[in-house]
PDB file of C-alpha atoms in Angstrom:
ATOM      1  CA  UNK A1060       0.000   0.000   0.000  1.00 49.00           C
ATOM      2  CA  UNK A1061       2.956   2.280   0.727  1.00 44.00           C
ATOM      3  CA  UNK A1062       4.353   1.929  -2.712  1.00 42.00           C
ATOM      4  CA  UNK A1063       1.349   2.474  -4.186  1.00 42.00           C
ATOM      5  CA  UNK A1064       1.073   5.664  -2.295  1.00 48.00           C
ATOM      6  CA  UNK A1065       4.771   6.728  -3.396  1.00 45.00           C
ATOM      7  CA  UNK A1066       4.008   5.400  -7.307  1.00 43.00           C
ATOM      8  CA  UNK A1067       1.232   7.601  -7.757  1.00 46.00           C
ATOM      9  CA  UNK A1068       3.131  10.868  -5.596  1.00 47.00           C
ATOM     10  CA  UNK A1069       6.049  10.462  -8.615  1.00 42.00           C
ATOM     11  CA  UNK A1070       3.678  10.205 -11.117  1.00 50.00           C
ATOM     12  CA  UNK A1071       1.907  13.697 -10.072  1.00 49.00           C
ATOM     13  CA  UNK A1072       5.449  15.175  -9.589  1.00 47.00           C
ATOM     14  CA  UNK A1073       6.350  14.034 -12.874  1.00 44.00           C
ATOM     15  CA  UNK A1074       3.712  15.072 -14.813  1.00 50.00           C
ATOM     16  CA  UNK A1075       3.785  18.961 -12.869  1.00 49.00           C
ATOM     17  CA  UNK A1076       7.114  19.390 -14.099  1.00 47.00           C
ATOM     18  CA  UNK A1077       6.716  18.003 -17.593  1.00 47.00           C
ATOM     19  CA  UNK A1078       4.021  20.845 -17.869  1.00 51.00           C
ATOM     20  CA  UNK A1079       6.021  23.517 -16.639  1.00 50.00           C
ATOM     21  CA  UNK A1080       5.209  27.153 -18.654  1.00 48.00           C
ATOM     22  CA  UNK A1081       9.145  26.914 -19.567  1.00 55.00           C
ATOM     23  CA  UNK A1082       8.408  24.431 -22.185  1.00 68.00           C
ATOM     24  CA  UNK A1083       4.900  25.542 -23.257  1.00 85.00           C
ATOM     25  CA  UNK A1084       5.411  27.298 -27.244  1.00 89.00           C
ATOM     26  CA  UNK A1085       2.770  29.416 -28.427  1.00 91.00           C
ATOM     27  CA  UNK A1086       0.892  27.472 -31.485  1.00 94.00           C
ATOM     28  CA  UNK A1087       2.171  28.970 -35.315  1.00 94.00           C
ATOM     29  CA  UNK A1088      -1.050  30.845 -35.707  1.00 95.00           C
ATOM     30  CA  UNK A1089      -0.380  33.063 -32.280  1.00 96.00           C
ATOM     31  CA  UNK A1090       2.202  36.054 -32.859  1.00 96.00           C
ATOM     32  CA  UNK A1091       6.242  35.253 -31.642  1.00 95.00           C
ATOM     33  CA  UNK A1092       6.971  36.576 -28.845  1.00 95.00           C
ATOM     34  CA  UNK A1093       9.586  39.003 -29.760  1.00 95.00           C
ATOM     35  CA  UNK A1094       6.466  40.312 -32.562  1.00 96.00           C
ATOM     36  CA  UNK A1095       4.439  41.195 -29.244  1.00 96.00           C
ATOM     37  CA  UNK A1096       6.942  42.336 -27.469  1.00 96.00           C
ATOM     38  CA  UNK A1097       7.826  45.388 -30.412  1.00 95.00           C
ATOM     39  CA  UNK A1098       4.177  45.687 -30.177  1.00 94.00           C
ATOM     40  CA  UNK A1099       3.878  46.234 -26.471  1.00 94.00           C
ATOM     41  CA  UNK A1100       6.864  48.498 -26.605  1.00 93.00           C
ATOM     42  CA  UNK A1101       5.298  50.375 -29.547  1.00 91.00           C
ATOM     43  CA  UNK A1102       1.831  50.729 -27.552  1.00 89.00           C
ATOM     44  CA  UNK A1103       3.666  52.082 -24.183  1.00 89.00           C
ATOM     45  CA  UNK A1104       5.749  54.950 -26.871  1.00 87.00           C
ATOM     46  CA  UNK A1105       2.886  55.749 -28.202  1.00 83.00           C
ATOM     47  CA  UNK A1106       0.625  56.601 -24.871  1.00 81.00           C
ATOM     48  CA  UNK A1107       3.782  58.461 -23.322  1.00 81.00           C
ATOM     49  CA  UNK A1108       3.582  60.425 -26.580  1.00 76.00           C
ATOM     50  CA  UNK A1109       0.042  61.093 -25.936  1.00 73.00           C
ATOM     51  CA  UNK A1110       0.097  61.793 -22.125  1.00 73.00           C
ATOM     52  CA  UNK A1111       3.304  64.248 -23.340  1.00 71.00           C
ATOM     53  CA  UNK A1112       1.192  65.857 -25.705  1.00 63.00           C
ATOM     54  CA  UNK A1113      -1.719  66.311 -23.428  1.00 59.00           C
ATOM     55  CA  UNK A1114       0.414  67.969 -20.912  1.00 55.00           C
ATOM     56  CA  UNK A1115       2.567  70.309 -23.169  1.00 59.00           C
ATOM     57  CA  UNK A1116      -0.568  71.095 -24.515  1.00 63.00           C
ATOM     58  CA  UNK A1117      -4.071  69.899 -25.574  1.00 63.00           C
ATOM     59  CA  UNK A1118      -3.793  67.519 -28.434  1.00 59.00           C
ATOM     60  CA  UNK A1119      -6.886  65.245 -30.007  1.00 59.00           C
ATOM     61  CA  UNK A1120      -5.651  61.874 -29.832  1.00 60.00           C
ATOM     62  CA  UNK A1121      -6.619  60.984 -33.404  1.00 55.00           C
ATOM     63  CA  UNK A1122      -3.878  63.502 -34.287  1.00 51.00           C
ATOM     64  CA  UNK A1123      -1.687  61.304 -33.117  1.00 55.00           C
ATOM     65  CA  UNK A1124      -0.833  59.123 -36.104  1.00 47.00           C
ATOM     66  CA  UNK A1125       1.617  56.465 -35.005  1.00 61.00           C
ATOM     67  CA  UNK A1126      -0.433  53.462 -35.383  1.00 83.00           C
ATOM     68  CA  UNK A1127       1.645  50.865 -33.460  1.00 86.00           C
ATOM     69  CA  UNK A1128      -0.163  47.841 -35.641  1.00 90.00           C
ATOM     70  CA  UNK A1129       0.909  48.913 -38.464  1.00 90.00           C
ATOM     71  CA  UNK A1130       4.406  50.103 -37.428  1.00 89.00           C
ATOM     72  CA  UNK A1131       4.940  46.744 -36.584  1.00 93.00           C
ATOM     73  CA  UNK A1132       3.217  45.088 -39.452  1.00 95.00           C
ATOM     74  CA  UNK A1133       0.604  42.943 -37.415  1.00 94.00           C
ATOM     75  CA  UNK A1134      -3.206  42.829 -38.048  1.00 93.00           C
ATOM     76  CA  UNK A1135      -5.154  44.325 -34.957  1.00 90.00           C
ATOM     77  CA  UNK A1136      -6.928  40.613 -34.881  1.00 94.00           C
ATOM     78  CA  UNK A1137      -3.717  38.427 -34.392  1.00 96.00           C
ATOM     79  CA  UNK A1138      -2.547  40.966 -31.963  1.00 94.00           C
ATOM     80  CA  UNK A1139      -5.382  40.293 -29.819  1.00 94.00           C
ATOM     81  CA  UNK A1140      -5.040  36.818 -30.735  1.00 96.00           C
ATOM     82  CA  UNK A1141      -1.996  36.501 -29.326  1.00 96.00           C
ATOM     83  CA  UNK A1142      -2.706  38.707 -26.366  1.00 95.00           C
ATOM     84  CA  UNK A1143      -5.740  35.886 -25.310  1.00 96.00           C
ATOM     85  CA  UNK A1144      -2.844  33.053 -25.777  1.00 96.00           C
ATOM     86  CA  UNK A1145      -0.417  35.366 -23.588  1.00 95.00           C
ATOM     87  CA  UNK A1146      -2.957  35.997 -20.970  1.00 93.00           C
ATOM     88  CA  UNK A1147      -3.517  32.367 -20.020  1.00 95.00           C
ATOM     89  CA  UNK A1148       0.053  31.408 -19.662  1.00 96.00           C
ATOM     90  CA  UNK A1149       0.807  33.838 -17.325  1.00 94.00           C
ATOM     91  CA  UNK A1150       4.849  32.572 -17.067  1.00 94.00           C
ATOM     92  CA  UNK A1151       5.203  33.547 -21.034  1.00 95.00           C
ATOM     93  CA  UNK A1152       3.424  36.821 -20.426  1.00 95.00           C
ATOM     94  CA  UNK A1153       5.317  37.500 -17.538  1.00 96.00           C
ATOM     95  CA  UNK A1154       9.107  36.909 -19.504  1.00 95.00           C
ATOM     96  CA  UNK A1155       6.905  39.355 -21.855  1.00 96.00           C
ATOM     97  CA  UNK A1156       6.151  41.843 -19.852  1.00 95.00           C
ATOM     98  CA  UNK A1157       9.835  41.530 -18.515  1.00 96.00           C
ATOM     99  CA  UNK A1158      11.532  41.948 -21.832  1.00 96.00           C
ATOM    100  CA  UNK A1159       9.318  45.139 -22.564  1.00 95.00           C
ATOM    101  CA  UNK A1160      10.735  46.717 -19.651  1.00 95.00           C
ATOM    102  CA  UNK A1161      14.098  45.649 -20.316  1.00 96.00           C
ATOM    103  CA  UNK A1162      13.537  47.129 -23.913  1.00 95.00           C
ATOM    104  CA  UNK A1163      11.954  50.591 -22.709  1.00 92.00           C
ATOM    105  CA  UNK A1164      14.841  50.599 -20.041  1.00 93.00           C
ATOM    106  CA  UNK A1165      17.707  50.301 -22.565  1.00 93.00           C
ATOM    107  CA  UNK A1166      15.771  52.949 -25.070  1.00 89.00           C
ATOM    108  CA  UNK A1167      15.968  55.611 -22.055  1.00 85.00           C
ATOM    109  CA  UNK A1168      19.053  55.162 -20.942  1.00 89.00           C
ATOM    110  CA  UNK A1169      20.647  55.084 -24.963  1.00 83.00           C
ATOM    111  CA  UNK A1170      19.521  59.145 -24.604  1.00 70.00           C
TER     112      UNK A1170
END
């Protein structure tokens, strides 16, 4: 009975770590990573641009006319696409989210 106990306690720790986030890929029809990662970087320019403009001075926002999906060649669908793939492995959004910051981090300081 107390090897069955231990059989099935490797079999569950087994199994956890073979489905670890570090070896989950997103499927070929979800945006790479690095592709939403330019994206995200893109998006967080562009609202500093427009929270700049709105202080300097007042500014409609469809003056603006970066449009970070098509700076970064990516149909507003797929983004989102990849964004609802992203958002339920929170590990891969997370080594996202951390590379943005590393990005944005490395643009400010190259001034």
């Amino acid at each position: 009975m107390h090897s069955l106990k231990y059989f099935y306690a490797v079999i569950f720790l087994v199994g956890m770590f073979s489905c670890s986030e570090e070896s989950v890929q997103a499927p070929s029809d979800i945006l790479p990573q690095s592709k939403i990662e330019d994206v995200l970087v893109s998006m967080n320019l562009s609202n500093s641009l427009i929270n700049f403009n709105n202080v300097s001075k007042p500014v409609d926002k469809r003056d603006i006319t970066f449009n970070v999906f098509a700076e970064n060649n990516v149909k507003r669908e797929d983004y989102y696409k990849a964004m609802e793939w992203y958002s339920s492995h929170p590990e891969k959004m997370k080594e996202v989210y951390e590379h943005v910051m590393e990005k944005l981090t490395l643009m400010k300081s190259s001034k």
